Coordinates of C-alpha atoms and ligand atoms in Angstrom, one line a residue:
M22 CA -12.8 8.6 98.9
K23 CA -14.2 5.1 98.8
T24 CA -17.2 6.4 100.6
N25 CA -18.2 9.1 98.1
L26 CA -21.4 7.5 96.9
F27 CA -22.4 5.9 100.1
L28 CA -22.1 9.4 101.8
C29 CA -24.4 10.8 99.2
L30 CA -27.0 8.1 99.7
L31 CA -26.6 8.4 103.5
L32 CA -27.1 12.1 103.2
A33 CA -30.5 11.5 101.6
V34 CA -31.5 9.1 104.4
L35 CA -30.2 11.3 107.2
Q36 CA -31.9 14.3 105.6
S37 CA -35.3 12.5 105.9
A38 CA -34.5 11.6 109.5
F39 CA -33.5 15.2 110.2
L40 CA -36.7 16.4 108.6
A41 CA -38.8 14.2 110.8
N42 CA -37.2 15.9 113.9
A43 CA -37.0 19.5 112.6
D44 CA -39.9 20.8 114.6
S45 CA -39.1 24.4 114.0
M46 CA -39.6 24.0 110.3
K47 CA -42.7 21.9 110.4
Q48 CA -45.8 22.8 108.3
K49 CA -49.0 22.6 110.3
R50 CA -50.6 19.2 109.5
G51 CA -54.3 18.4 109.9
G52 CA -54.3 16.4 113.1
G53 CA -50.8 17.4 114.2
D54 CA -49.9 13.7 114.0
T55 CA -46.3 13.2 112.7
S56 CA -46.0 9.5 113.5
T57 CA -46.3 8.4 109.8
I58 CA -43.4 10.6 108.9
D59 CA -41.3 9.4 111.8
L60 CA -42.1 5.8 110.8
F61 CA -41.1 6.5 107.2
A62 CA -37.8 8.1 108.2
G63 CA -37.1 5.1 110.5
L64 CA -37.8 2.8 107.7
K65 CA -35.3 4.5 105.4
L66 CA -32.6 4.2 108.1
Q67 CA -33.5 0.5 108.6
Q68 CA -33.2 0.1 104.8
A69 CA -29.8 1.8 104.7
Q70 CA -28.5 -0.5 107.5
Y71 CA -30.0 -3.6 105.8
M72 CA -28.3 -2.6 102.5
T73 CA -24.9 -2.3 104.1
D74 CA -25.1 -5.4 106.3
K75 CA -22.7 -7.8 104.7
S76 CA -24.0 -10.9 106.5
N77 CA -27.4 -10.4 104.7
S78 CA -27.3 -12.2 101.3
P79 CA -30.2 -11.1 99.2
G80 CA -32.6 -13.8 98.1
F81 CA -34.1 -13.8 94.6
T82 CA -37.3 -11.8 94.6
T83 CA -39.8 -10.2 92.3
E84 CA -39.7 -6.5 91.8
N85 CA -41.8 -5.8 94.8
G86 CA -39.4 -7.8 97.0
A87 CA -41.6 -11.0 97.3
P88 CA -39.5 -14.2 97.3
S89 CA -39.6 -16.1 94.0
S90 CA -38.8 -19.8 93.6
G91 CA -37.2 -19.4 90.1
Y92 CA -35.4 -17.0 87.8
F93 CA -37.6 -17.9 84.9
N94 CA -41.0 -18.6 86.5
I95 CA -44.0 -18.1 84.3
Q96 CA -47.6 -19.2 84.9
R97 CA -49.3 -21.1 82.1
A98 CA -52.8 -22.4 81.5
G99 CA -51.8 -26.1 81.6
Q100 CA -48.5 -27.6 80.3
D101 CA -48.7 -26.4 76.7
G102 CA -51.3 -23.6 77.2
P103 CA -51.0 -19.9 76.7
L104 CA -49.4 -17.7 79.4
L105 CA -51.5 -16.1 82.1
I106 CA -51.5 -12.4 82.6
Q107 CA -50.9 -13.0 86.2
S108 CA -47.3 -14.0 85.3
T109 CA -46.3 -10.7 86.9
Q110 CA -42.6 -11.7 87.3
M111 CA -42.4 -11.9 83.5
L112 CA -44.4 -8.8 82.8
D113 CA -42.3 -6.7 85.1
S114 CA -39.0 -8.0 83.9
L115 CA -39.9 -7.6 80.2
A116 CA -41.3 -4.1 80.9
H117 CA -38.2 -3.1 82.8
F118 CA -35.9 -4.4 80.1
V119 CA -37.2 -2.2 77.3
R120 CA -36.7 0.8 79.6
E121 CA -33.0 0.1 80.3
R122 CA -31.8 3.1 78.3
I123 CA -32.1 6.8 79.0
P124 CA -31.6 9.1 76.0
E125 CA -27.9 9.3 75.2
R126 CA -26.2 12.7 75.4
I127 CA -26.8 14.5 72.1
V128 CA -23.0 15.2 72.1
H129 CA -20.3 13.4 74.1
A130 CA -22.5 10.3 74.2
R131 CA -19.5 7.9 74.4
G132 CA -17.7 8.4 77.7
W133 CA -15.6 6.8 80.5
G134 CA -14.7 8.1 83.9
A135 CA -13.6 7.6 87.5
W136 CA -13.6 9.1 91.0
G137 CA -10.7 10.9 92.7
K138 CA -9.6 14.0 94.5
F139 CA -8.6 17.6 93.8
E140 CA -6.0 18.9 96.2
V141 CA -5.3 22.7 96.3
T142 CA -1.5 22.7 96.7
T143 CA -0.6 26.4 96.3
D144 CA -1.9 29.8 97.4
F145 CA -2.0 31.1 93.8
A146 CA -5.8 30.9 93.4
E147 CA -6.4 32.5 96.8
K148 CA -4.7 35.7 95.6
Y149 CA -7.4 36.2 93.0
S150 CA -10.5 34.5 94.4
F151 CA -12.2 34.4 97.7
A152 CA -13.6 30.9 97.0
P153 CA -13.0 28.8 100.1
A154 CA -12.8 25.9 97.6
F155 CA -9.5 27.3 96.2
K156 CA -7.8 27.8 99.6
K157 CA -4.4 26.1 99.9
G158 CA -4.8 22.8 101.6
A159 CA -8.4 22.2 100.5
V160 CA -9.2 18.7 99.2
H161 CA -12.4 17.9 97.3
P162 CA -13.8 14.7 96.0
I163 CA -14.1 14.7 92.2
L164 CA -15.6 12.7 89.4
M165 CA -14.1 13.0 85.9
R166 CA -15.8 11.9 82.7
F167 CA -13.9 11.8 79.4
S168 CA -15.7 11.4 76.1
T169 CA -15.6 11.7 72.4
V170 CA -17.9 14.3 70.9
G171 CA -19.7 13.2 67.7
G172 CA -20.1 9.4 68.0
Q173 CA -23.0 7.5 69.5
S174 CA -22.6 5.8 72.9
G175 CA -21.4 2.6 71.1
S176 CA -18.8 4.3 68.9
P177 CA -15.0 3.6 69.1
D178 CA -13.1 5.5 71.8
A179 CA -10.1 6.0 69.5
A180 CA -12.0 8.1 66.9
R181 CA -10.5 11.3 65.5
D182 CA -12.5 13.8 67.6
P183 CA -11.9 16.3 70.5
R184 CA -12.1 14.6 73.9
G185 CA -14.5 15.9 76.6
F186 CA -12.8 16.5 79.9
A187 CA -15.6 17.0 82.4
I188 CA -14.8 17.4 86.1
K189 CA -17.3 17.5 89.0
I190 CA -15.8 19.1 92.1
K191 CA -17.9 18.5 95.2
T192 CA -16.9 21.5 97.4
K193 CA -18.4 22.4 100.8
Q194 CA -20.1 25.4 99.1
G195 CA -21.7 23.3 96.4
V196 CA -20.8 21.5 93.2
L197 CA -18.3 23.2 90.8
D198 CA -18.3 21.6 87.4
W199 CA -15.4 22.2 85.0
V200 CA -16.8 21.1 81.7
F201 CA -13.6 21.2 79.6
N202 CA -12.2 19.7 76.5
N203 CA -8.7 18.4 75.6
T204 CA -8.2 21.5 73.4
P205 CA -7.4 25.1 74.2
V206 CA -9.9 26.4 71.6
F207 CA -13.1 25.4 70.0
F208 CA -14.7 25.3 66.5
I209 CA -17.2 28.2 67.1
R210 CA -17.5 31.6 68.7
N211 CA -21.2 32.1 67.9
P212 CA -23.2 29.6 69.9
L213 CA -26.0 29.5 67.3
K214 CA -23.5 27.6 65.0
F215 CA -23.3 24.7 67.5
P216 CA -26.3 22.7 66.3
V217 CA -25.3 22.9 62.6
F218 CA -21.6 22.4 63.3
I219 CA -22.5 19.2 65.3
H220 CA -24.8 18.0 62.4
T221 CA -21.8 18.1 60.1
Q222 CA -19.8 15.9 62.5
K223 CA -22.6 13.4 62.8
T224 CA -24.1 11.2 60.1
N225 CA -25.7 12.1 56.8
P226 CA -29.5 12.2 57.1
Q227 CA -30.0 9.8 54.2
T228 CA -27.0 7.3 54.4
N229 CA -26.5 7.5 58.2
E230 CA -22.7 7.5 57.4
R231 CA -20.3 10.1 58.6
D232 CA -19.8 12.4 55.6
P233 CA -16.6 14.3 54.8
N234 CA -18.6 16.5 52.4
M235 CA -20.4 18.1 55.3
V236 CA -17.2 18.3 57.4
F237 CA -15.1 20.2 54.8
D238 CA -18.0 22.2 53.4
Y239 CA -18.5 23.6 56.9
L240 CA -14.8 24.3 57.4
W241 CA -14.2 26.5 54.4
Q242 CA -17.4 28.5 55.1
N243 CA -16.4 29.1 58.7
P244 CA -12.7 29.8 58.8
E245 CA -12.8 30.7 62.5
A246 CA -12.9 26.9 63.0
S247 CA -9.5 26.4 61.3
M248 CA -7.4 26.4 64.5
Q249 CA -9.5 23.6 66.0
F250 CA -9.4 21.7 62.7
M251 CA -5.6 21.9 62.6
R252 CA -5.4 20.3 66.0
L253 CA -8.1 17.7 65.2
F254 CA -6.3 16.5 62.0
S255 CA -2.9 16.5 63.7
D256 CA -2.1 13.4 65.7
L257 CA -3.4 15.3 68.8
G258 CA -6.8 14.5 67.3
T259 CA -6.3 10.8 68.3
P260 CA -5.0 10.9 71.8
Y261 CA -3.7 7.7 73.5
G262 CA -6.6 7.3 75.9
A263 CA -7.5 9.8 78.7
R264 CA -4.4 9.5 80.8
H265 CA -2.0 11.1 78.3
M266 CA -3.8 14.3 77.3
N267 CA -4.1 17.8 78.8
G268 CA -7.5 19.5 79.6
W269 CA -8.4 23.1 78.9
S270 CA -11.2 25.4 80.1
G271 CA -11.2 26.9 76.5
H272 CA -13.3 29.9 77.6
T273 CA -12.0 32.5 80.0
Y274 CA -13.9 32.5 83.3
R275 CA -13.6 35.0 86.2
L276 CA -11.9 34.7 89.6
V277 CA -13.7 37.1 91.9
K278 CA -12.3 38.8 95.1
Q279 CA -14.2 39.8 98.2
D280 CA -14.5 43.4 96.9
G281 CA -16.0 42.3 93.6
S282 CA -12.9 43.0 91.6
W283 CA -11.9 40.1 89.3
V284 CA -9.5 38.8 86.8
Y285 CA -10.0 36.6 83.7
V286 CA -8.7 33.1 84.1
K287 CA -8.1 30.1 81.9
V288 CA -7.5 26.7 83.3
Q289 CA -5.2 24.0 82.0
L290 CA -4.7 20.5 83.4
F291 CA -1.3 19.1 82.6
T292 CA -1.1 15.3 82.4
D293 CA 1.5 13.9 84.8
Q294 CA 1.7 10.8 82.5
G295 CA 3.1 12.8 79.5
I296 CA 1.4 13.5 76.2
K297 CA 0.9 10.6 73.9
N298 CA -1.0 10.4 70.6
F299 CA -1.8 7.6 68.1
T300 CA -1.0 8.0 64.5
A301 CA -4.0 7.7 62.2
A302 CA -3.0 4.1 61.4
E303 CA -2.7 3.2 65.1
A304 CA -6.0 4.8 65.9
T305 CA -7.7 2.9 63.1
Q306 CA -6.2 -0.4 64.2
I307 CA -7.0 0.1 67.9
G308 CA -10.5 1.4 67.2
G309 CA -11.1 -1.8 65.2
E310 CA -9.6 -4.2 67.7
N311 CA -11.2 -2.8 70.8
Q312 CA -14.0 -0.2 70.5
E313 CA -13.7 0.5 74.3
W314 CA -9.9 0.9 74.3
A315 CA -9.7 4.2 76.3
T316 CA -12.4 2.9 78.7
K317 CA -10.2 -0.2 79.4
D318 CA -7.0 1.8 79.6
L319 CA -8.4 4.1 82.4
F320 CA -10.1 1.3 84.3
D321 CA -7.2 -1.1 84.2
S322 CA -4.7 1.5 85.3
I323 CA -6.8 2.5 88.3
E324 CA -7.3 -1.2 89.2
A325 CA -3.5 -1.7 89.1
K326 CA -3.2 1.3 91.4
Q327 CA -1.4 3.4 88.8
Y328 CA -3.5 6.4 89.5
P329 CA -3.5 9.0 86.7
S330 CA -3.0 12.6 87.8
W331 CA -3.0 16.1 86.4
T332 CA -1.4 19.3 87.6
V333 CA -4.0 22.1 87.6
K334 CA -2.7 25.4 86.5
F335 CA -4.3 28.9 86.0
A336 CA -3.3 31.7 83.7
V337 CA -4.8 35.1 84.5
K338 CA -5.3 38.5 82.8
T339 CA -6.6 41.7 84.5
P340 CA -9.6 43.3 82.7
E341 CA -7.1 46.0 81.4
E342 CA -4.7 43.3 80.1
G343 CA -7.7 41.5 78.6
K344 CA -8.8 44.7 76.7
K345 CA -5.3 45.3 75.4
Y346 CA -4.6 41.7 74.3
R347 CA -4.2 41.1 70.5
Y348 CA -7.0 38.5 70.5
N349 CA -10.5 39.0 72.0
V350 CA -10.3 37.2 75.4
N351 CA -13.9 36.2 74.9
D352 CA -13.3 34.6 71.5
L353 CA -13.3 30.8 72.1
T354 CA -11.4 30.2 68.9
K355 CA -8.4 31.9 70.3
D356 CA -5.7 30.6 72.7
W357 CA -3.6 32.7 75.1
L358 CA -0.2 32.0 73.4
D359 CA 1.6 34.3 75.8
A360 CA 0.2 32.7 78.9
T361 CA 2.2 31.9 82.0
W362 CA 0.7 28.9 83.8
Y363 CA 0.8 28.9 87.6
E364 CA 0.3 25.8 89.6
V365 CA -2.9 25.6 91.7
G366 CA -3.3 22.0 92.6
K367 CA -3.4 18.3 91.6
M368 CA -6.2 16.1 90.5
T369 CA -5.8 12.3 90.9
L370 CA -8.2 9.5 89.9
N371 CA -8.1 6.6 92.4
Q372 CA -11.5 4.9 92.3
N373 CA -13.3 3.1 89.5
P374 CA -17.1 3.3 89.3
R375 CA -18.8 0.3 90.8
N376 CA -21.6 0.8 88.4
Y377 CA -21.2 2.5 85.0
F378 CA -24.8 3.5 84.5
D379 CA -25.3 4.9 88.0
E380 CA -22.0 6.8 88.3
I381 CA -21.0 7.7 84.7
E382 CA -24.0 7.5 82.4
S383 CA -26.2 9.2 84.9
S384 CA -23.6 11.8 85.8
H385 CA -24.5 15.3 84.6
F386 CA -22.1 18.2 84.2
S387 CA -22.9 21.9 83.6
P388 CA -20.8 25.1 83.3
S389 CA -23.6 26.7 85.3
N390 CA -22.7 24.7 88.4
M391 CA -20.5 27.4 89.9
V392 CA -19.5 28.4 93.4
P393 CA -18.9 31.9 94.9
G394 CA -15.5 33.2 93.8
W395 CA -15.8 31.6 90.3
A396 CA -17.9 33.3 87.6
P397 CA -18.5 33.2 83.9
S398 CA -16.9 35.6 81.4
E399 CA -19.1 37.2 78.7
D400 CA -17.9 34.7 76.1
P401 CA -21.1 34.2 74.1
V402 CA -20.5 30.5 73.8
L403 CA -20.1 30.1 77.5
Q404 CA -23.1 32.2 78.1
S405 CA -25.2 29.9 76.0
R406 CA -23.8 26.8 77.6
L407 CA -25.1 28.2 81.0
F408 CA -28.5 27.3 79.6
S409 CA -27.9 24.3 77.5
Y410 CA -26.5 21.7 80.0
N411 CA -29.2 21.9 82.6
D412 CA -31.7 21.8 79.8
A413 CA -30.1 18.6 78.7
G414 CA -30.1 17.2 82.2
R415 CA -33.9 17.8 82.5
Y416 CA -34.5 16.1 79.2
R417 CA -32.1 13.2 79.5
I418 CA -32.5 12.2 83.2
G419 CA -35.5 14.2 84.4
S420 CA -36.2 17.3 86.5
N421 CA -34.4 15.8 89.6
Y422 CA -31.2 15.0 87.8
N423 CA -29.3 17.0 90.5
K424 CA -30.6 14.8 93.3
L425 CA -29.0 11.6 92.0
P426 CA -26.2 10.4 94.3
V427 CA -23.6 11.0 91.6
N428 CA -24.7 14.6 91.0
C429 CA -25.9 15.8 94.4
P430 CA -23.7 18.2 96.5
F431 CA -22.3 17.0 99.8
N432 CA -23.8 20.0 101.6
T433 CA -27.6 20.0 102.1
V434 CA -29.6 21.7 99.4
G435 CA -32.2 24.2 100.7
N436 CA -34.7 25.8 98.3
Y437 CA -38.3 25.6 97.2
D438 CA -38.0 23.5 94.1
R439 CA -40.1 20.4 94.6
S440 CA -41.4 17.1 93.3
G441 CA -41.2 16.1 89.6
V442 CA -40.0 12.8 88.1
M443 CA -38.2 10.6 90.6
P444 CA -37.7 12.8 93.6
V445 CA -35.1 10.4 95.0
T446 CA -34.3 12.2 98.2
G447 CA -37.7 12.4 99.9
D448 CA -38.8 15.6 98.3
Y449 CA -37.6 17.6 101.4
G450 CA -40.2 16.0 103.7
N451 CA -42.5 18.5 105.3
Q452 CA -40.3 21.6 105.0
P453 CA -42.0 24.7 103.9
I454 CA -42.5 25.2 100.1
Y455 CA -42.3 29.0 100.4
P456 CA -40.3 31.4 102.6
S457 CA -42.4 30.7 105.7
S458 CA -42.4 33.4 108.4
A459 CA -42.4 30.6 111.0
G460 CA -38.9 29.6 109.9
T461 CA -37.1 28.8 106.7
Y462 CA -33.7 28.5 105.1
K463 CA -31.3 31.2 106.1
P464 CA -29.9 33.1 103.1
A465 CA -26.1 33.4 103.0
S466 CA -24.6 36.9 103.6
K467 CA -23.7 39.1 100.7
D468 CA -20.0 38.7 101.7
E469 CA -20.2 34.9 101.1
T470 CA -21.7 35.3 97.6
V471 CA -19.9 38.4 96.1
A472 CA -20.6 38.7 92.4
P473 CA -18.1 40.3 90.0
L474 CA -18.4 44.0 89.4
I475 CA -18.7 44.3 85.6
K476 CA -18.8 47.7 83.8
L477 CA -20.9 47.7 80.7
Y478 CA -19.3 50.0 78.1
N479 CA -22.0 50.0 75.4
N480 CA -25.4 51.7 75.3
A481 CA -28.3 49.4 75.9
T482 CA -29.1 48.8 72.3
I483 CA -29.7 45.4 70.7
E484 CA -26.6 44.2 69.0
T485 CA -26.6 41.5 66.4
Y486 CA -23.7 39.2 66.9
V487 CA -22.4 37.1 64.0
G488 CA -18.7 36.8 64.6
E489 CA -17.6 36.4 61.0
A490 CA -14.0 35.4 60.2
T491 CA -11.3 38.0 59.4
D492 CA -7.6 37.7 58.7
I493 CA -6.7 37.6 62.4
D494 CA -8.4 34.2 62.5
Y495 CA -5.6 32.6 60.4
E496 CA -2.8 33.7 62.8
Q497 CA -3.0 31.0 65.4
P498 CA -3.5 28.1 62.9
R499 CA -0.4 29.5 61.1
Y500 CA 1.6 29.6 64.4
F501 CA 0.5 26.0 65.2
Y502 CA 1.5 24.8 61.7
Q503 CA 4.8 26.5 61.6
H504 CA 5.8 25.0 65.0
L505 CA 5.2 21.4 64.0
S506 CA 8.1 19.1 63.2
A507 CA 8.6 17.9 59.7
N508 CA 7.1 14.5 60.6
D509 CA 4.1 16.1 62.4
K510 CA 3.4 18.2 59.3
K511 CA 3.6 15.1 57.1
N512 CA 1.1 13.3 59.4
L513 CA -1.2 16.4 59.4
H514 CA -1.2 16.5 55.6
S515 CA -2.0 12.8 55.2
N516 CA -4.6 12.9 58.0
F517 CA -6.4 15.7 56.1
A518 CA -6.0 13.9 52.8
G519 CA -7.4 10.7 54.3
A520 CA -10.7 12.4 54.9
M521 CA -10.6 15.0 52.0
S522 CA -9.9 12.4 49.3
K523 CA -13.4 11.1 50.0
V524 CA -15.1 14.5 49.4
T525 CA -17.4 14.4 46.3
Q526 CA -19.3 17.7 46.5
P527 CA -18.1 20.1 43.8
N528 CA -15.8 23.0 44.9
V529 CA -15.4 21.9 48.5
V530 CA -11.8 20.7 48.3
S531 CA -10.7 23.7 46.2
N532 CA -12.3 26.1 48.7
V533 CA -10.6 24.4 51.6
I534 CA -7.3 24.5 49.8
K535 CA -7.8 28.2 49.1
M536 CA -8.4 28.7 52.9
F537 CA -5.3 26.6 53.8
N538 CA -3.3 28.9 51.5
K539 CA -4.2 31.8 53.7
I540 CA -2.9 29.9 56.7
D541 CA 0.4 28.8 55.0
P542 CA 1.0 28.0 51.3
N543 CA 3.0 25.0 52.4
L544 CA -0.1 23.6 54.2
A545 CA -2.1 24.0 50.9
K546 CA 0.7 22.4 48.9
G547 CA 1.2 19.6 51.4
V548 CA -2.4 18.6 51.6
T549 CA -2.9 18.9 47.8
A550 CA 0.0 16.5 47.2
A551 CA -1.2 14.1 49.9
I552 CA -4.7 14.0 48.4
A553 CA -3.3 13.2 45.0
A554 CA -1.2 10.4 46.6
A555 CA -4.3 9.1 48.5
K556 CA -6.3 8.9 45.3
K557 CA -3.6 7.0 43.5
G558 CA -3.8 4.5 46.4
Ligands
HEM15 C1 -22.7 26.5 72.2 C2 -21.8 25.6 72.5 C3 -22.1 24.4 73.2 C4 -23.3 23.8 73.5 C5 -24.7 24.3 73.1 C6 -23.0 22.5 74.1 C7 -24.0 21.6 74.6 C8 -23.8 20.4 75.2 C9 -24.8 19.5 75.5 C10 -26.3 19.7 75.3 C11 -24.1 18.4 76.1 C12 -24.8 17.1 76.6 C13 -25.1 17.3 78.1 C14 -25.8 16.2 78.7 O1 -26.6 15.5 78.0 O2 -25.6 15.9 79.9 C15 -22.7 18.7 76.1 C16 -21.8 17.9 76.6 C17 -20.4 18.3 76.8 N1 -19.9 19.5 76.4 FE1 -20.8 20.9 75.4 N2 -21.7 22.4 74.3 C18 -21.1 23.5 73.7 C19 -19.7 23.7 73.7 C20 -18.8 23.1 74.5 C21 -17.4 23.5 74.8 C22 -16.8 24.8 74.2 C23 -16.9 22.6 75.6 C24 -15.5 22.6 76.2 C25 -14.7 23.7 76.4 C26 -17.8 21.6 75.8 C27 -17.6 20.4 76.6 C28 -18.5 19.5 76.8 C29 -18.3 18.3 77.5 C30 -16.9 17.8 78.2 C31 -19.5 17.5 77.5 C32 -19.7 16.1 78.1 C33 -20.0 16.3 79.6 C34 -20.2 14.9 80.2 O3 -19.2 14.2 80.3 O4 -21.3 14.6 80.6 N3 -19.0 21.9 75.1 N4 -22.5 19.9 75.5
NAG16 C1 1.3 14.6 69.3 O1 0.8 15.3 68.1 C2 1.3 16.6 68.0 C3 0.7 17.2 66.8 O2 1.1 16.5 65.6 C4 2.8 16.6 68.0 O3 3.3 18.0 68.0 C5 3.4 15.9 69.2 O4 4.8 15.8 69.0 C6 2.8 14.5 69.3 N1 3.3 13.9 70.5 C7 3.7 12.7 70.6 C8 4.3 12.3 71.9 O5 3.5 11.9 69.7
NAG17 C1 -23.9 55.8 73.3 O1 -24.9 56.7 72.8 C2 -24.5 58.1 72.7 C3 -25.7 58.9 72.2 O2 -26.2 58.3 71.0 C4 -23.2 58.2 71.8 O3 -22.8 59.5 71.8 C5 -22.1 57.3 72.3 O4 -21.0 57.3 71.5 C6 -22.6 55.9 72.5 N1 -21.6 55.1 73.1 C7 -21.2 53.9 72.6 C8 -20.1 53.2 73.4 O5 -21.6 53.4 71.6

């Protein structure tokens, strides 16, 4: 696995070399002279050899590679004179410096991650999906990135927040991204609520402080969020780093068989290190002492060869079971409380990034990165995410985000998308930019790319989807609450009170308490008492 990145780079180089020789695919060029392309490909190979030659110690140079006699050389008009504009070493360095940042992710900006492998250890997934990637014995390189959701890239790792649990699986049929969280459910089931919900978790537009008024005013008006709020304000909302938490797909997806039949699937990654949370007091202390605590915890454990791992399990429902289930299987605010989880494989992290920016900040994940045999459900939130992530990639990194070594697939990409900002892999050389009759990429067979057969039950009229809360939305939070130990309940009450005692907007606390009363009267009483205690100090 140590060679992951190098392989990706080499792939780019070999691809150019391959292109130079792929006569059958050549576009007709004016004079028929291909020597410049051959020379260019040769140069890239030379460069790759040069970069990996350990005996070659690089000298200090300017940005164009010319030798420079000093780190801080500037040219001046005389000893005390003004600087000359021909001080290009300084101009380039200062210009590069102010461009060191790319836009941070609008959510999940604070992250940490590592490389590893996904081993498929059972034949469970094979029974439901024709994906070669899920065949027993398959091993895939992976990248995992963990994150908090609301904070900026410099915010404390230990914040009370869900944790992102993003996994890039580099299979031989393309990249499969599992863009999961450490929670089985989410705050919303209508994707149009995502931007406003996220606003309430970020800072107040005037004070630039996080604002419990917005947080709790959102909660009582959107009770379908209550299950996720219960988890968030329990000690599960402050996990002990990345190694001691589970990951969940949240959404249902589809596993597809060769004949187009399918089942709904949810994925859960069970930590082999055991669940550990911080109490609110511990999280506050750790967050204050070391902002990058979870980053350090993951990095240090991998350096010490204590490789964290997760057991990957699937739970499935047939379409008929899905229809009969008490909760809508495409409602992201609902868990499958009756699920049986079947082991599929193991994920192990065993290599730290060599460069954070190149391998973690520049990584890009998307639920729309899917492989044959794996398909989305009709969950509206998932459907909207199929658009939003690649849109974010194009904005944050540029149109060629998928060609960066960290993001590119191992297999060769063949299509007609070309050029754009930073075409880092040679822009496919002289291969045709349209389906040329003289030779082009060979499409896969229908057998290799079977899509799920989905029956549409409704007439093709335009439906307005709102997804307003009803009584059924209180059942799972009630179940969660009633299964907590007395001590966990106490912590939940006081964690809520810690934030709610700072609410100043009229009627917000009383409306939240009214809603808590529908979940369980003891929750309403417990939080009310804890708020009174917090206010007394
Ligand atoms: C309508 C709902 C949602 C929208 C529009 C949305 C949108 C986004 C966007 C724009 C990003 C930043 C991507 C980037 O800059 O590379 C992001 C990151 C992320 N989202 Fe979502 N999201 C939604 C719901 C969810 C849900 C339900 C989950 C988990 C089940 C999730 C998990 C993540 C994770 C883990 C990341 C960080 C990925 C990384 O490490 O780069 N999101 N989301
Ligand atoms: C983590 O928090 C949850 C919710 O309060 C609790 O049920 C669980 O016992 C906690 N686990 C540990 C190991 O502290
Ligand atoms: C579809 O439209 C027909 C004709 O208006 C109606 O009889 C039928 O009930 C509709 N089906 C559904 C599932 O709404």
